[in-house]
Coordinates of N, CA and C in Angstrom, one line a residue:
M239 N 94.0 -71.3 237.8 CA 95.0 -70.0 237.5 C 95.5 -69.6 238.8
G240 N 95.1 -69.8 240.2 CA 95.7 -69.6 241.1 C 95.2 -68.4 241.9
A241 N 95.5 -68.0 243.1 CA 95.0 -66.6 243.6 C 96.6 -66.1 243.6
A242 N 96.4 -64.9 243.2 CA 98.0 -64.0 243.4 C 97.4 -62.8 243.7
P243 N 98.2 -61.7 244.5 CA 97.8 -60.3 245.2 C 97.5 -59.7 243.6
A244 N 96.4 -58.9 243.9 CA 96.0 -57.8 242.9 C 97.2 -56.8 242.3
R245 N 97.4 -56.7 241.2 CA 98.0 -55.4 240.8 C 97.6 -54.7 239.7
P246 N 97.6 -53.1 239.7 CA 96.9 -52.6 238.6 C 98.0 -52.7 237.3
V247 N 97.0 -52.5 236.3 CA 97.5 -52.2 234.9 C 97.8 -50.9 234.4
E248 N 98.8 -50.4 234.7 CA 99.0 -48.8 235.1 C 99.7 -48.1 233.7
D249 N 99.3 -47.0 233.2 CA 99.8 -46.0 232.5 C 100.6 -45.5 233.2
P250 N 102.1 -45.5 232.6 CA 103.1 -44.4 233.5 C 102.4 -43.2 233.6
R251 N 102.1 -42.3 232.5 CA 101.9 -41.0 232.9 C 99.9 -40.9 234.1
H252 N 99.7 -42.0 234.2 CA 98.2 -41.9 234.9 C 98.5 -42.7 236.1
P253 N 99.3 -42.9 236.7 CA 99.2 -43.8 238.0 C 98.1 -45.2 238.1
A254 N 96.7 -44.4 238.2 CA 95.6 -45.2 238.4 C 94.9 -45.6 237.2
G255 N 95.8 -45.5 236.0 CA 95.0 -45.9 234.6 C 95.1 -46.8 234.1
P256 N 95.0 -47.1 232.9 CA 95.1 -48.8 232.4 C 96.4 -48.3 231.6
G257 N 97.0 -49.3 230.9 CA 98.1 -49.0 230.4 C 99.3 -50.2 229.8
P258 N 100.2 -50.3 229.1 CA 100.7 -51.5 228.2 C 101.4 -52.5 229.5
D259 N 101.4 -52.2 230.7 CA 102.6 -53.3 231.4 C 102.1 -54.6 231.9
G260 N 100.7 -54.3 231.9 CA 99.7 -56.0 231.9 C 99.6 -56.7 231.0
V261 N 100.1 -56.0 229.9 CA 99.7 -56.7 228.3 C 101.2 -57.8 227.9
G262 N 101.1 -58.5 227.1 CA 102.2 -59.6 226.8 C 102.7 -58.9 225.7
P263 N 104.3 -59.1 225.6 CA 104.9 -58.3 224.5 C 104.3 -57.9 223.1
D264 N 103.2 -59.0 222.9 CA 102.7 -59.0 221.4 C 101.1 -58.4 221.7
G265 N 101.0 -58.3 222.8 CA 99.4 -58.1 223.4 C 98.6 -57.3 222.3
A266 N 97.6 -57.3 222.3 CA 96.4 -56.2 221.3 C 95.0 -55.9 221.7
G267 N 95.0 -54.5 221.4 CA 93.7 -54.3 222.0 C 93.3 -53.4 220.7
A268 N 92.0 -53.8 220.9 CA 91.1 -53.5 219.7 C 89.6 -52.7 219.9
Q269 N 89.3 -51.7 219.5 CA 88.1 -50.9 219.6 C 87.3 -50.7 218.6
P270 N 86.1 -51.5 218.6 CA 85.7 -52.1 217.4 C 84.6 -50.8 217.2
R271 N 84.5 -50.1 215.8 CA 83.5 -49.2 215.4 C 83.1 -48.0 216.2
V272 N 84.6 -47.5 216.9 CA 83.7 -46.3 217.5 C 84.3 -45.1 216.8
R273 N 83.2 -44.1 216.8 CA 83.2 -42.9 216.0 C 83.6 -43.1 214.7
R274 N 82.9 -44.5 213.9 CA 83.1 -44.9 212.5 C 84.6 -45.3 212.5
R275 N 85.1 -45.4 213.4 CA 86.6 -46.0 212.7 C 86.8 -47.2 214.0
A276 N 87.3 -48.2 213.4 CA 87.8 -48.9 214.1 C 89.9 -48.8 214.6
R277 N 90.1 -49.0 215.6 CA 91.4 -49.0 215.9 C 91.9 -49.8 216.7
R278 N 93.2 -50.2 216.7 CA 93.7 -51.5 216.9 C 95.5 -50.9 217.4
V279 N 95.6 -51.2 218.4 CA 97.0 -50.7 218.8 C 97.6 -52.2 219.4
E280 N 98.6 -52.5 218.9 CA 99.5 -54.0 219.0 C 100.9 -54.2 219.6
G281 N 100.8 -54.4 220.6 CA 102.3 -54.2 221.1 C 102.6 -53.5 222.2
R282 N 103.2 -53.7 223.5 CA 103.6 -53.2 224.1 C 104.2 -51.7 223.7
A283 N 105.0 -51.7 222.9 CA 105.7 -50.1 222.6 C 104.2 -49.3 221.8
A284 N 103.6 -50.0 221.1 CA 102.2 -49.3 220.3 C 101.3 -48.8 221.3
L285 N 101.4 -49.8 222.5 CA 100.4 -49.1 223.5 C 101.0 -48.1 224.3
R286 N 102.3 -48.0 224.7 CA 103.2 -46.9 225.5 C 102.9 -45.7 224.7
A287 N 103.1 -45.8 222.8 CA 103.0 -44.5 222.0 C 101.3 -43.9 222.4
Y288 N 100.4 -45.1 222.2 CA 99.2 -44.5 222.2 C 98.8 -43.9 223.7
F289 N 99.0 -44.3 224.7 CA 98.7 -43.8 226.1 C 99.5 -42.3 226.5
G290 N 100.8 -42.5 225.7 CA 101.6 -41.3 225.5 C 100.9 -39.9 224.5
S291 N 100.0 -40.6 223.5 CA 99.6 -39.5 222.9 C 98.5 -38.6 223.6
R292 N 97.9 -39.1 224.4 CA 96.8 -38.6 225.0 C 97.0 -37.0 225.6
P293 N 95.9 -36.2 225.8 CA 96.6 -35.0 226.4 C 97.2 -35.0 227.8
A294 N 98.0 -34.0 228.2 CA 98.8 -34.2 229.2 C 97.8 -33.9 230.6
D295 N 96.7 -33.0 230.0 CA 96.1 -32.7 231.5 C 94.9 -33.3 231.3
R296 N 95.0 -34.7 231.1 CA 93.8 -35.5 231.0 C 94.0 -36.5 232.5
L297 N 92.4 -36.4 232.9 CA 92.5 -36.8 234.0 C 91.4 -38.0 233.9
S298 N 91.8 -39.3 234.3 CA 91.0 -40.8 233.8 C 90.5 -41.7 234.7
R299 N 89.7 -42.0 234.8 CA 89.9 -43.3 235.8 C 88.7 -44.3 235.0
R300 N 89.2 -45.7 235.1 CA 88.0 -46.5 234.8 C 87.9 -47.8 235.7
P301 N 86.8 -47.6 236.7 CA 86.4 -48.6 237.7 C 86.2 -49.7 236.6
C302 N 86.5 -50.8 237.0 CA 86.0 -52.4 236.4 C 84.8 -53.2 237.4
T303 N 84.0 -54.0 236.9 CA 83.5 -54.7 238.0 C 82.7 -55.9 237.0
N304 N 82.0 -57.1 238.0 CA 81.4 -58.1 237.3 C 82.7 -58.6 236.5
V305 N 83.6 -58.8 236.9 CA 84.8 -59.4 236.3 C 84.6 -61.0 236.3
L306 N 84.6 -61.7 235.2 CA 84.0 -63.2 234.8 C 85.4 -63.9 234.4
V307 N 86.0 -64.5 234.9 CA 87.1 -65.3 234.2 C 86.8 -66.9 234.1
T308 N 87.3 -67.4 233.0 CA 86.8 -68.6 232.6 C 88.2 -69.2 232.4
V309 N 88.9 -70.2 232.8 CA 90.1 -70.6 232.5 C 89.6 -72.0 231.8
E310 N 90.3 -71.7 230.5 CA 90.4 -72.8 229.4 C 91.3 -73.8 229.3
T311 N 92.7 -73.5 229.5 CA 93.4 -74.5 230.0 C 94.7 -73.9 230.7
A312 N 95.8 -74.4 231.0 CA 96.2 -74.2 232.1 C 97.1 -72.9 232.0
E313 N 97.3 -72.8 230.4 CA 97.9 -71.6 229.9 C 96.8 -70.3 229.4
T314 N 95.4 -70.5 229.1 CA 94.8 -69.6 228.8 C 93.7 -69.4 229.6
A315 N 93.1 -68.4 229.2 CA 91.6 -67.6 230.1 C 90.8 -66.9 229.2
R316 N 89.7 -66.8 229.4 CA 89.4 -65.5 228.8 C 88.6 -64.6 230.3
A317 N 88.3 -63.7 230.1 CA 87.5 -62.9 230.9 C 86.6 -61.5 230.5
T318 N 85.8 -61.1 231.0 CA 84.8 -60.4 230.6 C 85.0 -59.4 232.0
A319 N 84.9 -58.1 231.7 CA 84.6 -57.0 233.0 C 84.1 -55.6 232.1
Y320 N 83.2 -55.3 233.0 CA 82.1 -54.1 232.5 C 82.9 -53.1 233.1
F321 N 82.9 -51.6 232.3 CA 83.6 -50.4 232.7 C 83.0 -49.5 232.9
A322 N 83.0 -48.3 233.4 CA 83.1 -47.0 233.1 C 83.8 -45.8 233.2
T323 N 83.9 -45.2 232.1 CA 84.9 -44.5 232.0 C 85.0 -43.0 232.7
Y324 N 85.3 -42.3 233.5 CA 85.4 -40.7 234.0 C 86.6 -40.2 233.5
R325 N 86.3 -39.2 232.6 CA 87.6 -38.6 232.0 C 87.2 -37.0 232.1
A326 N 88.3 -36.3 231.8 CA 88.1 -34.7 231.7 C 89.4 -34.3 231.3
D327 N 89.5 -33.3 230.6 CA 90.8 -32.6 230.1 C 90.5 -31.5 230.7
G328 N 92.1 -30.8 230.7 CA 92.2 -29.3 231.5 C 92.6 -29.2 233.0
H329 N 92.6 -30.8 233.4 CA 93.1 -30.7 235.0 C 94.0 -30.5 235.4
T330 N 94.1 -29.7 236.6 CA 95.3 -28.8 236.9 C 95.7 -29.4 238.3
G331 N 94.7 -30.4 239.0 CA 94.9 -30.6 240.6 C 93.7 -30.6 241.0
G332 N 93.7 -31.6 242.3 CA 92.6 -31.5 243.0 C 91.8 -32.2 242.9
L333 N 90.5 -32.0 243.3 CA 89.2 -32.6 243.1 C 88.6 -32.4 241.7
V334 N 87.7 -33.3 240.9 CA 87.0 -32.6 239.9 C 85.7 -33.0 240.4
P335 N 84.8 -32.1 240.1 CA 83.1 -32.5 240.6 C 83.0 -33.5 239.5
P336 N 81.7 -34.4 240.3 CA 81.6 -35.7 239.6 C 80.8 -35.3 238.2
G337 N 80.5 -36.2 237.4 CA 79.7 -35.8 236.3 C 79.5 -37.8 235.7
P338 N 78.7 -37.4 234.9 CA 78.4 -38.7 234.5 C 79.5 -39.6 233.8
P339 N 79.5 -40.8 233.4 CA 80.8 -41.3 232.4 C 80.7 -41.2 231.1
V340 N 81.9 -40.7 230.7 CA 82.0 -40.6 228.8 C 81.9 -41.8 228.3
N341 N 81.9 -42.8 228.6 CA 81.6 -44.2 228.1 C 81.3 -45.5 229.1
V342 N 80.7 -46.3 228.6 CA 80.1 -47.5 229.9 C 80.2 -48.6 228.7
G343 N 80.9 -49.7 228.8 CA 81.0 -50.9 228.5 C 81.4 -52.3 228.9
H344 N 82.0 -52.9 228.1 CA 82.7 -54.4 228.5 C 83.8 -54.5 227.6
Y345 N 84.6 -54.9 228.5 CA 86.3 -55.5 228.0 C 85.6 -57.4 227.8
E346 N 86.4 -57.8 226.5 CA 86.6 -59.2 226.5 C 88.1 -59.3 226.1
D347 N 88.6 -60.0 227.3 CA 90.3 -60.4 227.3 C 90.3 -61.9 226.9
V348 N 91.4 -62.1 226.4 CA 92.1 -63.1 225.9 C 93.4 -63.3 227.1
L349 N 93.5 -64.2 228.1 CA 95.0 -64.0 228.8 C 95.6 -65.2 228.7
R350 N 96.9 -64.9 228.8 CA 98.0 -66.0 228.7 C 99.2 -66.1 230.0
K351 N 98.9 -67.5 230.4 CA 100.1 -67.6 231.4 C 101.4 -67.4 230.9
T352 N 102.5 -66.5 231.4 CA 103.9 -66.4 230.7 C 104.7 -66.4 232.3
E353 N 105.9 -66.3 231.7 CA 107.3 -66.1 232.9 C 106.7 -65.0 234.1
E354 N 106.2 -64.3 233.1 CA 106.0 -62.6 233.9 C 104.4 -63.2 234.8
G355 N 103.6 -64.0 234.6 CA 102.4 -64.1 235.2 C 101.6 -64.0 234.3
W356 N 100.2 -64.1 234.7 CA 99.0 -63.6 233.9 C 98.9 -62.5 233.0
L357 N 99.2 -62.2 231.9 CA 98.8 -61.3 231.0 C 97.9 -61.0 229.9
I358 N 97.4 -60.1 229.6 CA 96.4 -60.0 228.4 C 97.4 -60.0 227.6
A359 N 96.5 -61.1 226.9 CA 97.1 -61.2 225.4 C 96.6 -60.9 224.0
R360 N 95.2 -60.2 224.4 CA 94.1 -59.3 223.6 C 93.3 -58.9 224.6
R361 N 92.2 -57.5 224.1 CA 91.6 -57.3 225.0 C 90.8 -56.3 223.5
T362 N 89.5 -56.8 223.7 CA 88.7 -56.0 222.9 C 87.7 -55.1 223.6
L363 N 87.6 -53.8 223.4 CA 86.7 -52.8 224.3 C 85.5 -52.4 223.7
L364 N 84.3 -52.8 224.1 CA 82.9 -52.9 223.2 C 82.1 -51.9 224.3
P365 N 82.2 -50.9 223.6 CA 81.3 -49.5 224.3 C 79.8 -49.7 223.9
A366 N 78.7 -49.5 225.1 CA 77.3 -49.5 224.7 C 77.3 -47.9 224.8
F367 N 77.5 -47.1 225.6 CA 77.4 -45.6 225.6 C 79.0 -45.2 225.7
G368 N 78.6 -43.9 224.8 CA 79.7 -43.0 224.7 C 79.1 -41.5 224.1
G369 N 80.3 -40.5 224.8 CA 80.0 -39.2 224.6 C 81.6 -38.5 224.6
P370 N 81.5 -37.1 224.3 CA 82.8 -36.4 224.3 C 83.0 -36.1 225.6
T371 N 84.5 -36.1 225.9 CA 85.4 -35.7 226.8 C 85.0 -34.1 226.7
P372 N 84.8 -33.8 228.7 CA 84.5 -33.1 228.8 C 85.9 -31.8 229.0
R373 N 85.8 -30.6 229.1 CA 87.3 -29.8 229.3 C 86.7 -28.8 230.5
L374 N 87.7 -28.9 231.4 CA 87.3 -28.1 232.5 C 87.7 -26.9 232.5
G375 N 87.1 -26.0 233.1 CA 87.4 -24.6 233.2 C 88.8 -24.2 233.6
R376 N 89.0 -23.1 233.9 CA 90.4 -22.4 233.7 C 91.0 -22.6 234.8
D377 N 90.4 -22.9 236.3 CA 91.1 -23.7 237.3 C 91.0 -25.0 237.1
G378 N 90.8 -25.6 236.3 CA 90.9 -27.1 235.9 C 90.2 -28.0 236.6
R379 N 89.0 -27.5 237.3 CA 88.3 -28.2 238.5 C 86.9 -28.3 238.2
G380 N 86.7 -27.7 236.7 CA 85.1 -27.9 236.8 C 84.6 -26.9 236.2

């Protein structure tokens, strides 16, 4: 796989959040059985539409840790990473008082080497804990 500088996968509206640019053109994401329904988003255009459909006043961050990458071939790898999502709607700027994460779980990714570099071909999100997104007060800070 080789060492390369880290680059974030970004949502165009939320610069530190996840987004479509780190996936291959046909990359897929699946979220199994969350809130009684599975959601599958496939391809960059669908990922852009998904991220674009979130509330404009949503602030979210999803730090990942304990990343394990297993190289299978010169062109494919699998990765697992654990995450915690911090999210609030109604954000108008500034710091938000810390609260517990709204969900915690792990990703299972299939990575493919392309002309663009290593990209996510498939991502499955497997939440272990989940709850509602809090709405901030009128001042947008908690």
